[in-house]
Amino acid sequence: MSRKPLQGDGLTPPERSEGPGRATPGKDPAHERKFQEYLQSKGLKFTHERQSLLNWVFKSHKHFEAEDLLLDIRQSGERVSKATIYRTLSLLVQCGLLREVIFGEKHSHYEHVHENEHHDHLVCSGCGKIIEFTDKELERLQDAVCQQYQFLPESHRLQIQGLCKECQKLGAKQTKGAMSR
């Protein structure tokens, strides 16, 4: 799969704060506080690199990959190692700010965790489009299955692979074109 920089997808470098009272885009005091508290509980430091990565990660509200994050950061002129990115993403997942989601590829994608905002995914095998959805009936059914088997759920992931409406249309056009030859 070819990698495309995330800048076109909304992940651009966090701007530097200039002057009193100006906030850094992507910087969220609640996220920063939660991450600092988590790191402190593990005996780890909230370094400049970790703070910068936290800002980068929360600059966008889209799914992203570690490799694309690395490319964008390096293209902005900042220096960060691949190991630092992977370690920091792991810490952000452990502290509950990110969720690691896998979409049928050999690498992980990440998304933000929002309080009480559970959703599932439809993933297009044609174009890679990710559609997030919630369905109360589906959630009710999952709860009923757990209850039936006296199972205490901790989490779950539902991901449906297939073709989006646009790729279905493209496929139908390609099939029609091949049949008319």
PDB file of C-alpha atoms in Angstrom:
ATOM      1  CA  MET A   1       0.000   0.000   0.000  1.00  0.00           C
ATOM      2  CA  SER A   2       1.446   3.352  -0.935  1.00  0.00           C
ATOM      3  CA  ARG A   3       1.638   5.843   1.851  1.00  0.00           C
ATOM      4  CA  LYS A   4       0.297   9.330   1.404  1.00  0.00           C
ATOM      5  CA  PRO A   5       1.178  12.130   3.796  1.00  0.00           C
ATOM      6  CA  LEU A   6      -1.514  12.951   6.298  1.00  0.00           C
ATOM      7  CA  GLN A   7      -1.300  16.679   5.679  1.00  0.00           C
ATOM      8  CA  GLY A   8      -4.009  16.472   3.031  1.00  0.00           C
ATOM      9  CA  ASP A   9      -6.104  14.481   5.492  1.00  0.00           C
ATOM     10  CA  GLY A  10      -5.969  17.127   8.195  1.00  0.00           C
ATOM     11  CA  LEU A  11      -2.817  16.154  10.099  1.00  0.00           C
ATOM     12  CA  THR A  12      -0.602  19.185   9.783  1.00  0.00           C
ATOM     13  CA  PRO A  13       2.127  20.345  12.110  1.00  0.00           C
ATOM     14  CA  PRO A  14       0.964  21.895  15.363  1.00  0.00           C
ATOM     15  CA  GLU A  15       1.562  25.610  15.150  1.00  0.00           C
ATOM     16  CA  ARG A  16       3.804  27.173  17.736  1.00  0.00           C
ATOM     17  CA  SER A  17       2.124  29.305  20.324  1.00  0.00           C
ATOM     18  CA  GLU A  18       3.104  32.940  20.041  1.00  0.00           C
ATOM     19  CA  GLY A  19       2.283  35.537  22.619  1.00  0.00           C
ATOM     20  CA  PRO A  20       0.235  35.297  25.797  1.00  0.00           C
ATOM     21  CA  GLY A  21      -3.115  33.544  25.666  1.00  0.00           C
ATOM     22  CA  ARG A  22      -2.616  31.874  22.267  1.00  0.00           C
ATOM     23  CA  ALA A  23      -3.295  28.153  22.361  1.00  0.00           C
ATOM     24  CA  THR A  24      -1.446  25.664  20.228  1.00  0.00           C
ATOM     25  CA  PRO A  25      -3.790  23.993  17.731  1.00  0.00           C
ATOM     26  CA  GLY A  26      -4.021  20.289  18.533  1.00  0.00           C
ATOM     27  CA  LYS A  27      -3.116  20.967  22.139  1.00  0.00           C
ATOM     28  CA  ASP A  28      -5.807  19.952  24.603  1.00  0.00           C
ATOM     29  CA  PRO A  29      -5.126  20.609  28.299  1.00  0.00           C
ATOM     30  CA  ALA A  30      -7.362  17.660  29.339  1.00  0.00           C
ATOM     31  CA  HIS A  31      -5.499  15.219  27.089  1.00  0.00           C
ATOM     32  CA  GLU A  32      -2.169  16.617  28.199  1.00  0.00           C
ATOM     33  CA  ARG A  33      -3.106  16.351  31.879  1.00  0.00           C
ATOM     34  CA  LYS A  34      -4.360  12.772  31.492  1.00  0.00           C
ATOM     35  CA  PHE A  35      -1.189  11.749  29.629  1.00  0.00           C
ATOM     36  CA  GLN A  36       1.068  13.485  32.194  1.00  0.00           C
ATOM     37  CA  GLU A  37      -0.731  11.744  35.073  1.00  0.00           C
ATOM     38  CA  TYR A  38      -0.467   8.375  33.335  1.00  0.00           C
ATOM     39  CA  LEU A  39       3.251   8.816  32.641  1.00  0.00           C
ATOM     40  CA  GLN A  40       3.877   9.926  36.232  1.00  0.00           C
ATOM     41  CA  SER A  41       2.033   6.835  37.553  1.00  0.00           C
ATOM     42  CA  LYS A  42       4.442   4.702  35.494  1.00  0.00           C
ATOM     43  CA  GLY A  43       7.525   6.633  36.593  1.00  0.00           C
ATOM     44  CA  LEU A  44       8.006   8.140  33.111  1.00  0.00           C
ATOM     45  CA  LYS A  45       8.665  11.741  32.095  1.00  0.00           C
ATOM     46  CA  PHE A  46       6.493  14.001  29.964  1.00  0.00           C
ATOM     47  CA  THR A  47       9.258  14.952  27.526  1.00  0.00           C
ATOM     48  CA  HIS A  48       9.172  17.600  24.821  1.00  0.00           C
ATOM     49  CA  GLU A  49       9.033  14.803  22.204  1.00  0.00           C
ATOM     50  CA  ARG A  50       6.025  13.168  23.890  1.00  0.00           C
ATOM     51  CA  GLN A  51       4.257  16.514  24.185  1.00  0.00           C
ATOM     52  CA  SER A  52       4.925  17.279  20.521  1.00  0.00           C
ATOM     53  CA  LEU A  53       3.626  13.850  19.447  1.00  0.00           C
ATOM     54  CA  LEU A  54       0.512  14.290  21.595  1.00  0.00           C
ATOM     55  CA  ASN A  55      -0.165  17.603  19.820  1.00  0.00           C
ATOM     56  CA  TRP A  56       0.404  16.034  16.396  1.00  0.00           C
ATOM     57  CA  VAL A  57      -1.904  13.117  17.151  1.00  0.00           C
ATOM     58  CA  PHE A  58      -4.778  15.329  18.321  1.00  0.00           C
ATOM     59  CA  LYS A  59      -4.369  17.834  15.500  1.00  0.00           C
ATOM     60  CA  SER A  60      -6.583  15.625  13.323  1.00  0.00           C
ATOM     61  CA  HIS A  61      -9.725  13.661  14.029  1.00  0.00           C
ATOM     62  CA  LYS A  62      -9.050  11.008  11.395  1.00  0.00           C
ATOM     63  CA  HIS A  63      -7.642   7.500  11.566  1.00  0.00           C
ATOM     64  CA  PHE A  64      -3.879   7.485  11.048  1.00  0.00           C
ATOM     65  CA  GLU A  65      -0.877   5.187  10.818  1.00  0.00           C
ATOM     66  CA  ALA A  66       2.407   5.532  12.692  1.00  0.00           C
ATOM     67  CA  GLU A  67       4.430   5.631   9.456  1.00  0.00           C
ATOM     68  CA  ASP A  68       2.364   8.495   8.034  1.00  0.00           C
ATOM     69  CA  LEU A  69       2.711  10.391  11.305  1.00  0.00           C
ATOM     70  CA  LEU A  70       6.505   9.925  11.108  1.00  0.00           C
ATOM     71  CA  LEU A  71       6.610  11.190   7.509  1.00  0.00           C
ATOM     72  CA  ASP A  72       4.538  14.276   8.275  1.00  0.00           C
ATOM     73  CA  ILE A  73       6.586  15.175  11.332  1.00  0.00           C
ATOM     74  CA  ARG A  74       9.843  14.803   9.436  1.00  0.00           C
ATOM     75  CA  GLN A  75       8.490  16.807   6.488  1.00  0.00           C
ATOM     76  CA  SER A  76       7.729  19.633   8.913  1.00  0.00           C
ATOM     77  CA  GLY A  77      11.407  19.759   9.868  1.00  0.00           C
ATOM     78  CA  GLU A  78      11.011  18.267  13.341  1.00  0.00           C
ATOM     79  CA  ARG A  79      13.290  15.426  14.295  1.00  0.00           C
ATOM     80  CA  VAL A  80      11.823  12.357  15.949  1.00  0.00           C
ATOM     81  CA  SER A  81      12.800   8.715  15.831  1.00  0.00           C
ATOM     82  CA  LYS A  82      10.516   5.947  14.629  1.00  0.00           C
ATOM     83  CA  ALA A  83      11.028   4.174  17.971  1.00  0.00           C
ATOM     84  CA  THR A  84       9.850   7.267  19.884  1.00  0.00           C
ATOM     85  CA  ILE A  85       6.698   7.431  17.779  1.00  0.00           C
ATOM     86  CA  TYR A  86       5.853   3.758  18.301  1.00  0.00           C
ATOM     87  CA  ARG A  87       6.618   3.900  22.045  1.00  0.00           C
ATOM     88  CA  THR A  88       4.565   7.075  22.504  1.00  0.00           C
ATOM     89  CA  LEU A  89       1.614   5.710  20.507  1.00  0.00           C
ATOM     90  CA  SER A  90       1.707   2.600  22.702  1.00  0.00           C
ATOM     91  CA  LEU A  91       1.662   4.786  25.830  1.00  0.00           C
ATOM     92  CA  LEU A  92      -1.255   6.835  24.456  1.00  0.00           C
ATOM     93  CA  VAL A  93      -3.183   3.593  23.856  1.00  0.00           C
ATOM     94  CA  GLN A  94      -2.345   2.278  27.341  1.00  0.00           C
ATOM     95  CA  CYS A  95      -3.466   5.523  28.980  1.00  0.00           C
ATOM     96  CA  GLY A  96      -6.772   5.460  27.094  1.00  0.00           C
ATOM     97  CA  LEU A  97      -6.355   8.449  24.781  1.00  0.00           C
ATOM     98  CA  LEU A  98      -5.972   6.393  21.582  1.00  0.00           C
ATOM     99  CA  ARG A  99      -7.422   3.144  20.337  1.00  0.00           C
ATOM    100  CA  GLU A 100      -5.466   0.837  18.073  1.00  0.00           C
ATOM    101  CA  VAL A 101      -7.647  -0.368  15.232  1.00  0.00           C
ATOM    102  CA  ILE A 102      -6.552  -2.774  12.539  1.00  0.00           C
ATOM    103  CA  PHE A 103      -8.175  -2.639   9.138  1.00  0.00           C
ATOM    104  CA  GLY A 104      -7.028  -5.852   7.449  1.00  0.00           C
ATOM    105  CA  GLU A 105      -3.499  -4.674   6.857  1.00  0.00           C
ATOM    106  CA  LYS A 106      -0.309  -5.783   8.571  1.00  0.00           C
ATOM    107  CA  HIS A 107       0.011  -2.505  10.472  1.00  0.00           C
ATOM    108  CA  SER A 108      -2.188  -0.635  12.911  1.00  0.00           C
ATOM    109  CA  HIS A 109      -4.271   2.448  12.489  1.00  0.00           C
ATOM    110  CA  TYR A 110      -5.096   4.659  15.435  1.00  0.00           C
ATOM    111  CA  GLU A 111      -8.087   6.760  16.396  1.00  0.00           C
ATOM    112  CA  HIS A 112      -8.970   9.015  19.300  1.00  0.00           C
ATOM    113  CA  VAL A 113     -10.939   7.636  22.209  1.00  0.00           C
ATOM    114  CA  HIS A 114     -13.808   9.891  23.166  1.00  0.00           C
ATOM    115  CA  GLU A 115     -15.701   9.436  26.411  1.00  0.00           C
ATOM    116  CA  ASN A 116     -18.676   7.074  25.977  1.00  0.00           C
ATOM    117  CA  GLU A 117     -18.449   7.266  22.184  1.00  0.00           C
ATOM    118  CA  HIS A 118     -18.375   3.692  20.959  1.00  0.00           C
ATOM    119  CA  HIS A 119     -18.600   3.072  17.240  1.00  0.00           C
ATOM    120  CA  ASP A 120     -17.887   0.347  14.720  1.00  0.00           C
ATOM    121  CA  HIS A 121     -16.341   0.448  11.248  1.00  0.00           C
ATOM    122  CA  LEU A 122     -17.186  -0.339   7.636  1.00  0.00           C
ATOM    123  CA  VAL A 123     -13.937  -0.581   5.679  1.00  0.00           C
ATOM    124  CA  CYS A 124     -13.873  -0.411   1.877  1.00  0.00           C
ATOM    125  CA  SER A 125     -11.529  -2.989   0.350  1.00  0.00           C
ATOM    126  CA  GLY A 126     -11.450  -0.963  -2.872  1.00  0.00           C
ATOM    127  CA  CYS A 127     -10.474   2.557  -1.831  1.00  0.00           C
ATOM    128  CA  GLY A 128      -9.692   2.192   1.887  1.00  0.00           C
ATOM    129  CA  LYS A 129     -12.534   4.478   2.967  1.00  0.00           C
ATOM    130  CA  ILE A 130     -13.524   4.028   6.616  1.00  0.00           C
ATOM    131  CA  ILE A 131     -17.120   4.653   7.633  1.00  0.00           C
ATOM    132  CA  GLU A 132     -17.845   4.897  11.357  1.00  0.00           C
ATOM    133  CA  PHE A 133     -21.313   3.952  12.562  1.00  0.00           C
ATOM    134  CA  THR A 134     -23.295   3.201  15.688  1.00  0.00           C
ATOM    135  CA  ASP A 135     -26.337   0.977  15.923  1.00  0.00           C
ATOM    136  CA  LYS A 136     -28.286   0.657  19.175  1.00  0.00           C
ATOM    137  CA  GLU A 137     -29.950  -2.579  18.053  1.00  0.00           C
ATOM    138  CA  LEU A 138     -26.551  -4.148  17.327  1.00  0.00           C
ATOM    139  CA  GLU A 139     -25.293  -3.065  20.754  1.00  0.00           C
ATOM    140  CA  ARG A 140     -28.443  -4.478  22.392  1.00  0.00           C
ATOM    141  CA  LEU A 141     -27.909  -7.797  20.583  1.00  0.00           C
ATOM    142  CA  GLN A 142     -24.266  -7.981  21.734  1.00  0.00           C
ATOM    143  CA  ASP A 143     -25.351  -7.327  25.329  1.00  0.00           C
ATOM    144  CA  ALA A 144     -28.005 -10.070  25.048  1.00  0.00           C
ATOM    145  CA  VAL A 145     -25.436 -12.588  23.729  1.00  0.00           C
ATOM    146  CA  CYS A 146     -23.071 -11.788  26.597  1.00  0.00           C
ATOM    147  CA  GLN A 147     -25.894 -12.149  29.091  1.00  0.00           C
ATOM    148  CA  GLN A 148     -27.003 -15.459  27.540  1.00  0.00           C
ATOM    149  CA  TYR A 149     -23.501 -16.881  28.000  1.00  0.00           C
ATOM    150  CA  GLN A 150     -22.942 -15.181  31.372  1.00  0.00           C
ATOM    151  CA  PHE A 151     -19.986 -13.353  29.842  1.00  0.00           C
ATOM    152  CA  LEU A 152     -18.702 -10.057  31.242  1.00  0.00           C
ATOM    153  CA  PRO A 153     -17.491  -8.002  28.236  1.00  0.00           C
ATOM    154  CA  GLU A 154     -14.553  -5.629  28.569  1.00  0.00           C
ATOM    155  CA  SER A 155     -14.480  -4.359  24.998  1.00  0.00           C
ATOM    156  CA  HIS A 156     -15.220  -5.363  21.443  1.00  0.00           C
ATOM    157  CA  ARG A 157     -14.428  -4.326  17.900  1.00  0.00           C
ATOM    158  CA  LEU A 158     -16.681  -4.758  14.904  1.00  0.00           C
ATOM    159  CA  GLN A 159     -15.235  -4.160  11.484  1.00  0.00           C
ATOM    160  CA  ILE A 160     -17.041  -5.080   8.292  1.00  0.00           C
ATOM    161  CA  GLN A 161     -14.939  -5.338   5.103  1.00  0.00           C
ATOM    162  CA  GLY A 162     -16.565  -4.766   1.720  1.00  0.00           C
ATOM    163  CA  LEU A 163     -17.068  -2.209  -1.035  1.00  0.00           C
ATOM    164  CA  CYS A 164     -18.429   1.296  -0.560  1.00  0.00           C
ATOM    165  CA  LYS A 165     -21.142   2.661  -2.845  1.00  0.00           C
ATOM    166  CA  GLU A 166     -18.611   4.427  -5.098  1.00  0.00           C
ATOM    167  CA  CYS A 167     -16.400   1.341  -5.523  1.00  0.00           C
ATOM    168  CA  GLN A 168     -19.466  -0.810  -6.231  1.00  0.00           C
ATOM    169  CA  LYS A 169     -20.386   1.593  -9.043  1.00  0.00           C
ATOM    170  CA  LEU A 170     -16.822   1.505 -10.406  1.00  0.00           C
ATOM    171  CA  GLY A 171     -16.834  -2.287 -10.256  1.00  0.00           C
ATOM    172  CA  ALA A 172     -20.154  -2.468 -12.078  1.00  0.00           C
ATOM    173  CA  LYS A 173     -18.847  -0.130 -14.807  1.00  0.00           C
ATOM    174  CA  GLN A 174     -15.644  -2.193 -15.171  1.00  0.00           C
ATOM    175  CA  THR A 175     -17.646  -5.419 -15.363  1.00  0.00           C
ATOM    176  CA  LYS A 176     -20.027  -3.961 -17.981  1.00  0.00           C
ATOM    177  CA  GLY A 177     -17.062  -2.685 -20.012  1.00  0.00           C
ATOM    178  CA  ALA A 178     -15.354  -6.084 -19.913  1.00  0.00           C
ATOM    179  CA  MET A 179     -18.575  -7.853 -20.956  1.00  0.00           C
ATOM    180  CA  SER A 180     -19.143  -5.621 -24.002  1.00  0.00           C
ATOM    181  CA  ARG A 181     -15.740  -6.450 -25.514  1.00  0.00           C
TER     182      ARG A 181
END
